[in-house]
XYZ file of C-alpha atoms in Angstrom:
138
model
C 1.022 4.753 7.855
C -0.666 6.626 4.622
C 1.043 5.419 1.902
C 1.308 1.230 1.450
C 2.717 -1.279 -1.363
C 0.718 -4.611 -0.720
C 1.446 -7.751 -2.988
C -1.054 -10.548 -2.633
C -2.436 -13.669 -4.416
C -4.390 -16.940 -3.600
C -1.449 -19.136 -4.350
C 1.318 -16.948 -3.393
C 4.672 -18.660 -1.672
C 4.467 -15.635 0.512
C 7.715 -16.237 3.068
C 9.545 -17.551 -0.555
C 8.830 -14.547 -1.858
C 9.728 -12.313 1.092
C 13.624 -14.411 1.202
C 13.707 -14.437 -2.892
C 13.419 -10.025 -2.968
C 15.100 -9.004 0.651
C 12.074 -6.677 1.918
C 10.608 -6.260 5.255
C 7.478 -6.025 5.594
C 5.235 -4.227 8.557
C 2.919 -7.249 8.006
C 2.209 -10.487 6.149
C -0.520 -13.088 6.306
C -0.883 -16.679 5.452
C -4.296 -18.374 3.076
C -6.397 -20.322 5.577
C -4.736 -18.124 8.677
C -7.417 -16.168 10.905
C -8.198 -12.814 10.179
C -8.796 -10.287 12.854
C -12.189 -10.213 11.767
C -13.936 -13.410 13.970
C -14.796 -16.274 12.295
C -12.988 -14.889 9.162
C -10.043 -16.253 7.415
C -7.959 -15.049 4.711
C -8.248 -16.288 0.932
C -4.730 -15.226 -0.389
C -1.218 -14.896 0.844
C 0.327 -11.713 0.881
C 2.213 -8.895 2.648
C 2.657 -5.113 3.187
C 5.058 -2.835 3.364
C 5.626 1.051 4.442
C 5.989 3.218 1.447
C 5.498 6.630 3.706
C 4.082 7.998 6.967
C 3.353 11.052 5.784
C -0.031 12.844 7.047
C -2.975 11.587 5.348
C -3.885 15.534 4.133
C -0.090 15.216 2.599
C -0.711 13.870 -0.220
C 1.975 15.684 -2.155
C 4.003 13.729 1.148
C 2.871 10.821 0.185
C 3.981 11.261 -3.572
C 7.384 11.984 -2.661
C 8.415 9.360 -0.280
C 6.537 6.366 -3.117
C 8.340 7.927 -6.010
C 11.930 7.169 -3.603
C 10.610 4.245 -2.653
C 9.978 2.958 -6.375
C 13.678 4.141 -6.874
C 15.469 2.685 -4.019
C 13.676 -0.856 -3.973
C 12.760 -1.320 -7.888
C 14.986 -4.362 -8.402
C 13.287 -6.271 -5.127
C 9.398 -5.018 -6.390
C 10.375 -6.444 -10.496
C 11.331 -10.022 -8.275
C 7.792 -9.638 -6.769
C 5.943 -8.603 -9.459
C 8.003 -11.388 -11.485
C 5.754 -14.092 -9.675
C 3.123 -15.456 -11.441
C 1.847 -16.475 -7.951
C 1.717 -12.544 -7.568
C -2.267 -11.536 -8.706
C -1.873 -8.133 -6.694
C 1.170 -5.554 -6.270
C -0.280 -1.694 -5.141
C 0.257 1.146 -3.921
C -1.968 2.080 -1.999
C -2.702 6.360 -0.693
C -4.565 7.468 2.270
C -6.154 10.265 2.229
C -7.776 12.555 4.494
C -11.798 13.584 3.689
C -13.799 15.787 6.478
C -17.359 16.724 7.147
C -16.954 19.892 5.000
C -15.289 18.160 1.176
C -17.767 18.430 -1.762
C -14.655 16.707 -3.835
C -11.862 15.584 -3.315
C -8.736 15.643 -6.100
C -5.843 14.058 -6.271
C -3.374 13.713 -9.575
C -0.814 11.419 -9.906
C 2.183 13.055 -12.542
C 2.020 10.992 -15.474
C 6.043 9.787 -14.554
C 4.358 8.066 -11.631
C 1.739 6.857 -12.909
C 4.913 5.639 -15.775
C 6.922 4.571 -13.338
C 4.181 2.149 -11.234
C 3.420 0.539 -14.680
C 6.784 -0.732 -15.515
C 7.200 -1.976 -12.501
C 3.922 -3.486 -12.416
C 2.604 -1.697 -9.493
C -1.453 -0.661 -9.672
C -2.643 2.599 -8.209
C -5.468 3.106 -5.236
C -6.987 5.897 -3.942
C -8.889 5.236 0.145
C -10.523 8.136 1.868
C -10.507 8.248 5.216
C -13.170 9.956 7.213
C -11.423 12.429 9.591
C -12.405 15.215 11.437
C -11.271 18.772 11.210
C -10.924 19.791 14.819
C -7.758 19.002 16.220
C -8.009 16.899 19.525
C -7.331 18.046 22.945
C -4.678 16.717 24.471
C -5.919 14.272 27.833
């Protein structure tokens, strides 16, 4: 899951919003529920949706998938981002960085930025340390 769409808000009724928008999340959480971290609780309610399953090192495929996702689900996304309870709506692109990387650049085409902005979606890049070596099968 290299690109995710996440929405959340402190006062968000995520279940009502999910019924209204019709999109199926891969994960949802409710404010006050226990998090996977010991002793922590969620400070907001929200959901995440898989936008792309492309590999972390295939940013081009992630962009293609994200563009298609925006196009396919634009009405549902608009319903969600229009809710005053939604404080954050973003596409999070996961990219690989390796020990050999001095610097990593990823460029969002202006048309994609424009479409995301019109839908009320912010863009985020999350960098994950990955190994250059291929894993040996067991």
